[in-house]
JSON list of C-alpha atoms in Angstrom, two decimals:
[
{"chain": "A", "resi": 289, "resn": "MET", "atom": "CA", "xyz": [6.67, 19.73, 8.59]},
{"chain": "A", "resi": 290, "resn": "ALA", "atom": "CA", "xyz": [5.10, 17.58, 11.02]},
{"chain": "A", "resi": 291, "resn": "GLU", "atom": "CA", "xyz": [1.87, 17.76, 9.01]},
{"chain": "A", "resi": 292, "resn": "ARG", "atom": "CA", "xyz": [3.57, 16.46, 5.75]},
{"chain": "A", "resi": 293, "resn": "VAL", "atom": "CA", "xyz": [5.11, 13.81, 7.18]},
{"chain": "A", "resi": 294, "resn": "LYS", "atom": "CA", "xyz": [1.62, 13.00, 8.78]},
{"chain": "A", "resi": 295, "resn": "GLY", "atom": "CA", "xyz": [0.23, 13.44, 5.41]},
{"chain": "A", "resi": 296, "resn": "MET", "atom": "CA", "xyz": [2.92, 11.41, 3.70]},
{"chain": "A", "resi": 297, "resn": "PHE", "atom": "CA", "xyz": [2.28, 8.65, 6.16]},
{"chain": "A", "resi": 298, "resn": "TRP", "atom": "CA", "xyz": [-1.32, 8.20, 5.48]},
{"chain": "A", "resi": 299, "resn": "VAL", "atom": "CA", "xyz": [-1.34, 8.35, 1.90]},
{"chain": "A", "resi": 300, "resn": "ALA", "atom": "CA", "xyz": [1.37, 5.23, 2.34]},
{"chain": "A", "resi": 301, "resn": "ALA", "atom": "CA", "xyz": [-1.06, 3.58, 4.82]},
{"chain": "A", "resi": 302, "resn": "PHE", "atom": "CA", "xyz": [-3.74, 3.69, 2.52]},
{"chain": "A", "resi": 303, "resn": "ALA", "atom": "CA", "xyz": [-1.61, 2.41, -0.83]},
{"chain": "A", "resi": 304, "resn": "VAL", "atom": "CA", "xyz": [-0.13, -0.57, 1.19]},
{"chain": "A", "resi": 305, "resn": "PHE", "atom": "CA", "xyz": [-3.90, -1.31, 2.07]},
{"chain": "A", "resi": 306, "resn": "GLY", "atom": "CA", "xyz": [-5.85, -0.76, -0.88]},
{"chain": "A", "resi": 307, "resn": "GLY", "atom": "CA", "xyz": [-3.07, -3.08, -2.22]},
{"chain": "A", "resi": 308, "resn": "LEU", "atom": "CA", "xyz": [-3.07, -5.62, 0.21]},
{"chain": "A", "resi": 309, "resn": "ILE", "atom": "CA", "xyz": [-6.79, -5.65, -0.87]},
{"chain": "A", "resi": 310, "resn": "LEU", "atom": "CA", "xyz": [-6.43, -5.83, -4.45]},
{"chain": "A", "resi": 311, "resn": "ILE", "atom": "CA", "xyz": [-4.01, -8.49, -4.18]},
{"chain": "A", "resi": 312, "resn": "LEU", "atom": "CA", "xyz": [-6.05, -11.09, -1.78]},
{"chain": "A", "resi": 313, "resn": "SER", "atom": "CA", "xyz": [-9.23, -10.44, -3.31]},
{"chain": "A", "resi": 314, "resn": "SER", "atom": "CA", "xyz": [-7.69, -10.55, -7.12]},
{"chain": "A", "resi": 315, "resn": "THR", "atom": "CA", "xyz": [-9.61, -14.01, -7.87]},
{"chain": "A", "resi": 316, "resn": "LEU", "atom": "CA", "xyz": [-13.03, -12.48, -6.58]},
{"chain": "A", "resi": 317, "resn": "PHE", "atom": "CA", "xyz": [-12.61, -9.30, -9.45]},
{"chain": "A", "resi": 318, "resn": "GLY", "atom": "CA", "xyz": [-11.28, -11.85, -11.94]},
{"chain": "A", "resi": 319, "resn": "MET", "atom": "CA", "xyz": [-14.59, -13.93, -11.41]},
{"chain": "A", "resi": 320, "resn": "GLU", "atom": "CA", "xyz": [-16.83, -10.73, -11.09]},
{"chain": "A", "resi": 321, "resn": "ARG", "atom": "CA", "xyz": [-14.95, -9.72, -14.77]},
{"chain": "A", "resi": 322, "resn": "ALA", "atom": "CA", "xyz": [-15.76, -13.18, -16.34]},
{"chain": "A", "resi": 323, "resn": "GLN", "atom": "CA", "xyz": [-19.10, -13.23, -15.27]},
{"chain": "A", "resi": 324, "resn": "GLY", "atom": "CA", "xyz": [-19.96, -9.97, -16.76]},
{"chain": "A", "resi": 325, "resn": "TRP", "atom": "CA", "xyz": [-18.41, -11.02, -19.66]},
{"chain": "A", "resi": 326, "resn": "ALA", "atom": "CA", "xyz": [-20.59, -14.28, -19.90]},
{"chain": "A", "resi": 327, "resn": "ASP", "atom": "CA", "xyz": [-23.69, -12.30, -19.33]},
{"chain": "A", "resi": 328, "resn": "ARG", "atom": "CA", "xyz": [-23.17, -10.05, -21.81]},
{"chain": "A", "resi": 329, "resn": "GLU", "atom": "CA", "xyz": [-22.06, -12.90, -24.71]},
{"chain": "A", "resi": 330, "resn": "GLY", "atom": "CA", "xyz": [-24.73, -15.60, -23.91]},
{"chain": "A", "resi": 331, "resn": "LEU", "atom": "CA", "xyz": [-23.23, -18.45, -25.38]},
{"chain": "A", "resi": 332, "resn": "TYR", "atom": "CA", "xyz": [-19.77, -19.19, -24.79]},
{"chain": "A", "resi": 333, "resn": "SER", "atom": "CA", "xyz": [-16.84, -21.65, -24.44]},
{"chain": "A", "resi": 334, "resn": "PRO", "atom": "CA", "xyz": [-15.59, -22.63, -21.15]},
{"chain": "A", "resi": 335, "resn": "GLU", "atom": "CA", "xyz": [-11.87, -22.08, -21.82]},
{"chain": "A", "resi": 336, "resn": "ILE", "atom": "CA", "xyz": [-12.78, -18.45, -22.93]},
{"chain": "A", "resi": 337, "resn": "TYR", "atom": "CA", "xyz": [-14.47, -17.66, -19.89]},
{"chain": "A", "resi": 338, "resn": "LEU", "atom": "CA", "xyz": [-11.21, -19.31, -17.91]},
{"chain": "A", "resi": 339, "resn": "LEU", "atom": "CA", "xyz": [-9.06, -17.08, -19.82]},
{"chain": "A", "resi": 340, "resn": "ILE", "atom": "CA", "xyz": [-11.03, -13.78, -19.38]},
{"chain": "A", "resi": 341, "resn": "MET", "atom": "CA", "xyz": [-11.47, -15.03, -15.71]},
{"chain": "A", "resi": 342, "resn": "GLY", "atom": "CA", "xyz": [-7.34, -15.33, -15.30]},
{"chain": "A", "resi": 343, "resn": "ASN", "atom": "CA", "xyz": [-6.73, -12.53, -16.98]},
{"chain": "A", "resi": 344, "resn": "ALA", "atom": "CA", "xyz": [-8.85, -10.15, -14.98]},
{"chain": "A", "resi": 345, "resn": "ALA", "atom": "CA", "xyz": [-7.57, -11.40, -11.57]},
{"chain": "A", "resi": 346, "resn": "ASN", "atom": "CA", "xyz": [-3.59, -11.14, -12.77]},
{"chain": "A", "resi": 347, "resn": "GLN", "atom": "CA", "xyz": [-4.28, -7.58, -13.94]},
{"chain": "A", "resi": 348, "resn": "SER", "atom": "CA", "xyz": [-5.76, -6.72, -10.40]},
{"chain": "A", "resi": 349, "resn": "MET", "atom": "CA", "xyz": [-3.16, -8.48, -9.09]},
{"chain": "A", "resi": 350, "resn": "ILE", "atom": "CA", "xyz": [-0.41, -6.77, -10.90]},
{"chain": "A", "resi": 351, "resn": "VAL", "atom": "CA", "xyz": [-2.16, -3.25, -10.20]},
{"chain": "A", "resi": 352, "resn": "GLY", "atom": "CA", "xyz": [-2.47, -3.97, -6.46]},
{"chain": "A", "resi": 353, "resn": "SER", "atom": "CA", "xyz": [1.23, -5.25, -6.11]},
{"chain": "A", "resi": 354, "resn": "ILE", "atom": "CA", "xyz": [2.63, -1.93, -7.52]},
{"chain": "A", "resi": 355, "resn": "LEU", "atom": "CA", "xyz": [0.12, -0.09, -4.99]},
{"chain": "A", "resi": 356, "resn": "PHE", "atom": "CA", "xyz": [1.84, -2.16, -2.64]},
{"chain": "A", "resi": 357, "resn": "GLY", "atom": "CA", "xyz": [5.23, -1.67, -3.51]},
{"chain": "A", "resi": 358, "resn": "ALA", "atom": "CA", "xyz": [4.54, 1.96, -4.52]},
{"chain": "A", "resi": 359, "resn": "GLY", "atom": "CA", "xyz": [3.20, 2.37, -0.57]},
{"chain": "A", "resi": 360, "resn": "LEU", "atom": "CA", "xyz": [5.77, 0.86, 0.76]},
{"chain": "A", "resi": 361, "resn": "LEU", "atom": "CA", "xyz": [8.23, 2.58, -0.91]},
{"chain": "A", "resi": 362, "resn": "LEU", "atom": "CA", "xyz": [6.47, 5.78, 0.56]},
{"chain": "A", "resi": 363, "resn": "ALA", "atom": "CA", "xyz": [6.69, 4.53, 3.60]},
{"chain": "A", "resi": 364, "resn": "ILE", "atom": "CA", "xyz": [10.04, 4.19, 4.12]},
{"chain": "A", "resi": 365, "resn": "SER", "atom": "CA", "xyz": [11.15, 6.89, 2.36]},
{"chain": "A", "resi": 366, "resn": "THR", "atom": "CA", "xyz": [8.84, 9.14, 4.72]},
{"chain": "A", "resi": 367, "resn": "TYR", "atom": "CA", "xyz": [10.60, 7.15, 7.69]},
{"chain": "A", "resi": 368, "resn": "PHE", "atom": "CA", "xyz": [13.77, 8.10, 6.46]},
{"chain": "A", "resi": 369, "resn": "TYR", "atom": "CA", "xyz": [12.81, 11.63, 5.70]},
{"chain": "A", "resi": 370, "resn": "PHE", "atom": "CA", "xyz": [11.47, 12.12, 9.22]},
{"chain": "A", "resi": 371, "resn": "LEU", "atom": "CA", "xyz": [14.80, 10.42, 10.77]},
{"chain": "A", "resi": 372, "resn": "PHE", "atom": "CA", "xyz": [17.00, 12.88, 8.85]},
{"chain": "A", "resi": 373, "resn": "THR", "atom": "CA", "xyz": [14.94, 15.98, 8.94]},
{"chain": "A", "resi": 374, "resn": "GLY", "atom": "CA", "xyz": [12.26, 15.75, 11.78]},
{"chain": "A", "resi": 375, "resn": "GLN", "atom": "CA", "xyz": [12.46, 17.29, 14.70]},
{"chain": "A", "resi": 376, "resn": "PRO", "atom": "CA", "xyz": [11.14, 15.73, 18.00]},
{"chain": "A", "resi": 377, "resn": "GLU", "atom": "CA", "xyz": [9.46, 18.41, 19.41]},
{"chain": "A", "resi": 378, "resn": "GLU", "atom": "CA", "xyz": [7.27, 18.87, 16.15]},
{"chain": "A", "resi": 379, "resn": "ALA", "atom": "CA", "xyz": [6.36, 15.19, 16.47]},
{"chain": "A", "resi": 380, "resn": "GLY", "atom": "CA", "xyz": [5.41, 15.24, 20.43]},
{"chain": "A", "resi": 381, "resn": "ILE", "atom": "CA", "xyz": [8.57, 13.29, 21.57]},
{"chain": "A", "resi": 382, "resn": "GLU", "atom": "CA", "xyz": [10.52, 14.54, 24.49]},
{"chain": "A", "resi": 383, "resn": "THR", "atom": "CA", "xyz": [14.21, 14.60, 24.85]},
{"chain": "A", "resi": 384, "resn": "LYS", "atom": "CA", "xyz": [16.27, 14.46, 27.38]},
{"chain": "A", "resi": 385, "resn": "GLN", "atom": "CA", "xyz": [19.88, 15.86, 27.31]},
{"chain": "A", "resi": 386, "resn": "LEU", "atom": "CA", "xyz": [22.49, 13.78, 28.91]},
{"chain": "A", "resi": 387, "resn": "ASP", "atom": "CA", "xyz": [25.04, 14.83, 31.13]},
{"chain": "A", "resi": 388, "resn": "ASN", "atom": "CA", "xyz": [28.49, 14.46, 30.68]},
{"chain": "A", "resi": 389, "resn": "SER", "atom": "CA", "xyz": [29.84, 14.84, 34.34]},
{"chain": "A", "resi": 390, "resn": "GLU", "atom": "CA", "xyz": [28.29, 11.64, 35.34]},
{"chain": "A", "resi": 391, "resn": "LYS", "atom": "CA", "xyz": [30.68, 9.25, 35.11]},
{"chain": "A", "resi": 392, "resn": "ILE", "atom": "CA", "xyz": [29.59, 5.09, 35.11]}
]
């Protein structure tokens, strides 16, 4: 079970970091896509170029936000899954039993 939790954690981490990369570099993706369109088109209007660049940047930001949110949700659910079902011994965490005979 500990391997399953580790796998879920790594998938969540990759989703969160991938989403952040897409969000933070959405402007670059939009510019590259618009430049590719401009190279294929030849003569074009600057308004259309800016519209294509904005739409491509928004698409990248939306996909990155969905990926980031899904990764964050998976990370939180993995944490609670481990919290409620995981055994501390499987994860390498040592536990100490409290002695009830000691009075404070």
